[in-house]
Amino acid sequence: MRLHVGCAMWQHAPWQGRFLPSPLPQGERLRAYASWCDAVEGNTTFYATPARSSVESWARQTDPSFRFVVKLPKPITHERRLTGAEEELRTFLETMEPLGPRAHALWIQLPGSFAPTDLGALAGFLRGLPRSHRYAVEVRHRAFFDDERSERLLERVLADAGAEWIPFDTTTLFQSPPTSDAERDAWTKKPRVPRRSRALTDRPIVRYLGRDSTERTVEGWRHWVGTVTGWLREGRSPTVFIHTPDNADALPLARRFHDEVRAGLPELDPLPEPLPVEPLTLF
């Protein structure tokens, strides 16, 4: 029984010296993060496909059971809108090969303008993907959440390909007006869609966004503690990513979420013990 938890990145300035040792060489930063969490969102690949040597370094720094949910590059999903991007996709898949089993899912995040009328493009794209990977799709068009027929059509397309639907739960953020610059920035950039919590596969993935306040963040994830506990009891193996507007405390919050689920399921495997912030000494 495994619940994987993580954050939106493995490097964040507010973590250095607080949660992670500092300074750390580039080739050790992911290893330090992986002592806190056993999953991470691969958001940077949306902006550029990394060098293969970088991906090889990611693999060296993590255990094979570590989970990367890696986002497909923007030219494939947003510029080409899933059509005519065969060369970009081939290059991306080849670059990700060193991750091996760590590539838990390739993440197809679609723009807010990708509507139910575009589902044919998604179905064709998914049919053409190699079966050597798992795939997960995130949509942001309101019709997929407000219109039952559109929701069912998308579920059918995903089910045919064995792909998961990633919910990005921002309901806690939008419950009340922002109170900080980070929250105000999130209000302008994050999607405002209803919460969705139905798993399509045995490997559901959740993205949860709280507030700068730890108390409000924790209160907002109560729904997910119950949902994830239910998934685990059904034999599913979920991955949950914890976000806050500034992500300053996202590392300990991810572990706290895991602890809250484990409090109700003691048989759940524990997370690793984090590396000490200060180097160990003999005296």
XYZ file of C-alpha atoms in Angstrom:
283
model
C 0.000 0.000 0.000
C 1.738 3.171 -1.199
C 0.668 6.798 -1.177
C 3.144 9.065 -2.954
C 3.242 12.770 -2.143
C 5.195 15.667 -3.552
C 5.429 19.284 -4.589
C 5.482 21.347 -7.766
C 9.295 21.468 -7.833
C 12.333 20.074 -6.045
C 14.228 23.376 -5.822
C 12.764 26.419 -4.082
C 14.752 29.222 -2.443
C 12.642 29.375 0.764
C 13.450 25.696 1.437
C 17.216 26.151 1.436
C 18.666 26.041 4.921
C 15.182 25.468 6.439
C 14.263 22.048 5.131
C 17.088 21.206 2.738
C 20.838 21.471 3.290
C 22.414 24.572 1.772
C 24.473 25.027 -0.229
C 24.082 21.889 -2.322
C 25.597 21.164 -5.738
C 23.144 20.882 -8.625
C 23.589 17.119 -8.767
C 22.489 16.632 -5.145
C 19.412 18.859 -4.864
C 16.876 16.347 -6.107
C 18.386 13.680 -3.829
C 17.810 15.959 -0.814
C 14.222 16.662 -1.898
C 13.610 12.926 -2.359
C 14.373 12.366 1.324
C 11.263 14.463 2.080
C 8.871 13.385 -0.679
C 8.649 10.449 -3.062
C 7.085 12.238 -6.029
C 7.498 15.513 -7.908
C 5.761 17.405 -10.688
C 7.929 17.882 -13.759
C 6.726 21.375 -14.648
C 9.940 22.658 -16.218
C 9.628 20.276 -19.173
C 6.587 22.286 -20.290
C 8.889 25.166 -21.223
C 11.773 23.195 -22.722
C 12.811 19.586 -23.178
C 15.878 19.157 -20.947
C 19.200 17.701 -21.981
C 19.313 13.931 -21.708
C 22.255 14.286 -19.319
C 19.976 16.211 -16.928
C 17.404 13.422 -16.995
C 20.160 10.885 -16.350
C 21.113 12.917 -13.276
C 17.493 12.871 -12.067
C 17.520 9.083 -12.298
C 20.820 8.799 -10.411
C 19.483 10.900 -7.547
C 16.264 8.945 -6.987
C 15.154 5.445 -6.109
C 13.327 3.502 -8.862
C 10.125 3.794 -6.807
C 10.256 7.619 -6.901
C 7.514 9.104 -9.101
C 7.944 11.823 -11.708
C 4.755 13.167 -13.293
C 6.344 14.920 -16.263
C 4.528 17.547 -18.298
C 4.608 17.372 -22.102
C 6.219 20.416 -23.733
C 4.125 23.459 -24.598
C 4.672 23.158 -28.384
C 2.868 19.791 -28.325
C -0.096 20.669 -26.105
C -0.643 24.409 -26.508
C 0.910 25.440 -29.817
C 0.236 22.377 -31.993
C -2.764 21.339 -29.840
C -1.821 17.636 -30.148
C -1.645 17.530 -33.945
C 1.435 17.507 -36.149
C 3.915 17.371 -33.279
C 5.352 13.912 -33.920
C 8.986 15.053 -33.986
C 8.697 17.063 -30.756
C 6.997 14.103 -29.081
C 9.636 11.632 -30.271
C 12.434 13.836 -28.952
C 10.690 14.243 -25.606
C 10.049 10.521 -25.148
C 13.650 9.649 -26.023
C 14.924 12.254 -23.555
C 12.799 10.821 -20.726
C 14.027 7.244 -21.263
C 16.673 7.347 -18.470
C 13.922 7.774 -15.872
C 12.692 4.252 -16.526
C 10.007 3.280 -13.974
C 10.370 6.674 -12.252
C 8.366 8.227 -15.107
C 5.108 7.450 -13.346
C 2.955 9.300 -15.867
C 3.393 11.681 -18.756
C 1.197 14.675 -18.045
C -0.839 16.194 -20.865
C -1.954 19.583 -19.536
C -4.338 21.189 -22.030
C -5.087 24.910 -22.370
C -8.347 26.408 -21.113
C -9.448 26.857 -24.726
C -9.273 23.085 -25.375
C -12.996 22.351 -25.497
C -15.241 19.299 -25.891
C -15.208 19.920 -29.642
C -11.458 19.164 -29.555
C -11.835 15.688 -28.064
C -11.231 14.075 -31.436
C -7.698 15.495 -31.428
C -7.109 14.167 -27.917
C -8.441 10.711 -28.807
C -6.223 10.526 -31.884
C -3.190 11.716 -29.948
C -3.691 9.173 -27.171
C -4.144 6.350 -29.682
C -0.765 7.187 -31.201
C 1.194 7.149 -27.945
C 3.436 4.198 -27.082
C 2.048 1.853 -24.432
C 5.376 1.886 -22.594
C 4.156 4.856 -20.532
C 1.150 5.820 -18.448
C -0.614 9.051 -19.375
C -2.636 11.571 -17.414
C -4.638 14.496 -18.787
C -5.505 17.812 -17.147
C -8.271 19.912 -18.710
C -9.349 23.424 -17.756
C -12.348 24.174 -19.975
C -15.432 24.673 -17.768
C -17.641 22.532 -19.976
C -15.831 19.380 -18.836
C -16.920 20.173 -15.274
C -20.324 21.782 -15.810
C -21.771 19.724 -18.665
C -22.371 16.054 -17.847
C -22.299 14.948 -21.479
C -18.904 16.602 -22.061
C -17.579 15.064 -18.860
C -18.682 11.579 -19.921
C -17.229 11.988 -23.410
C -13.861 12.935 -21.947
C -13.979 10.029 -19.511
C -14.686 7.672 -22.413
C -11.732 8.996 -24.420
C -9.438 8.613 -21.418
C -10.753 5.161 -20.500
C -10.176 3.906 -24.047
C -6.511 4.865 -23.681
C -6.118 3.787 -20.051
C -5.317 7.411 -19.157
C -6.107 9.225 -15.908
C -7.867 12.594 -15.446
C -5.782 14.869 -13.184
C -7.924 17.199 -11.064
C -6.369 20.516 -10.042
C -8.337 21.420 -6.920
C -8.238 25.192 -6.433
C -11.493 25.482 -4.490
C -9.750 26.400 -1.220
C -7.867 29.235 -2.918
C -11.069 30.751 -4.302
C -13.188 30.374 -1.157
C -12.409 33.941 -0.094
C -10.479 36.936 -1.459
C -6.674 36.775 -1.461
C -4.744 38.204 1.489
C -1.161 38.262 0.141
C 0.709 39.063 -3.043
C 1.250 35.352 -3.685
C -2.467 34.613 -3.296
C -3.388 37.557 -5.536
C -1.001 36.254 -8.204
C -2.512 32.763 -7.935
C -6.006 34.233 -8.307
C -5.042 35.666 -11.694
C -3.304 32.533 -13.005
C -4.936 29.400 -11.584
C -8.041 27.772 -13.083
C -11.318 28.243 -11.235
C -13.135 24.959 -11.804
C -15.234 22.692 -9.572
C -13.512 19.977 -7.563
C -13.457 16.560 -9.198
C -12.510 13.424 -7.301
C -13.406 10.376 -9.389
C -10.489 8.086 -10.263
C -10.452 6.421 -13.685
C -7.447 4.130 -13.126
C -5.589 2.392 -10.310
C -3.049 5.278 -10.236
C -5.015 8.486 -9.605
C -3.117 11.784 -9.442
C -4.299 14.870 -7.537
C -3.010 18.438 -7.563
C -4.245 20.418 -4.551
C -3.721 24.164 -4.049
C -4.246 25.637 -0.592
C -3.605 29.070 0.883
C -0.623 30.783 2.493
C -2.223 29.922 5.843
C -1.305 26.411 6.970
C -4.576 26.088 8.884
C -6.684 26.936 5.832
C -4.622 24.667 3.618
C -5.065 21.727 5.984
C -8.762 22.393 6.446
C -9.212 22.488 2.672
C -7.641 19.086 2.086
C -9.957 17.159 4.458
C -11.953 15.990 1.433
C -8.808 14.559 -0.110
C -7.713 12.753 3.039
C -10.985 10.837 2.943
C -10.924 10.293 -0.809
C -7.310 9.084 -0.860
C -7.946 6.779 2.090
C -10.839 5.249 0.165
C -8.687 4.796 -2.944
C -5.998 3.031 -0.939
C -8.551 0.677 0.581
C -9.758 -0.111 -2.945
C -6.221 -1.142 -3.899
C -5.342 2.008 -5.847
C -1.957 3.734 -5.547
C -2.506 7.524 -5.615
C -0.073 10.405 -5.989
C -0.941 13.747 -4.366
C 0.852 17.034 -4.983
C 0.488 19.781 -2.395
C 0.735 23.413 -3.521
C 0.356 26.732 -1.751
C 0.515 30.135 -3.439
C 4.110 30.743 -2.324
C 5.046 27.050 -1.764
C 7.276 28.149 1.139
C 6.020 25.342 3.390
C 4.916 22.874 0.719
C 7.552 20.283 1.694
C 6.407 19.743 5.303
C 2.775 20.129 4.231
C 3.136 17.243 1.753
C 4.491 15.066 4.543
C 1.704 16.226 6.856
C -0.890 15.146 4.291
C 0.752 11.723 4.139
C 0.772 11.551 7.954
C -2.937 12.380 8.140
C -3.823 9.586 5.722
C -1.498 7.170 7.529
C -3.138 8.005 10.870
C -6.242 6.241 9.561
C -4.281 3.546 7.700
C -1.342 2.468 9.886
C -0.414 -0.219 7.369
C 0.511 2.510 4.853
C 4.246 2.555 4.119
C 5.946 5.535 5.794
C 7.904 8.213 3.980
C 11.715 8.266 4.238
C 13.374 10.302 6.958
C 14.533 13.687 5.634
C 18.219 14.472 5.398
C 19.438 16.737 8.197
C 19.655 20.386 7.229
C 23.141 20.613 8.750
C 25.824 18.091 7.791
C 26.324 15.339 10.365
C 29.493 15.631 12.456
C 31.373 13.210 14.707
C 31.148 15.483 17.773
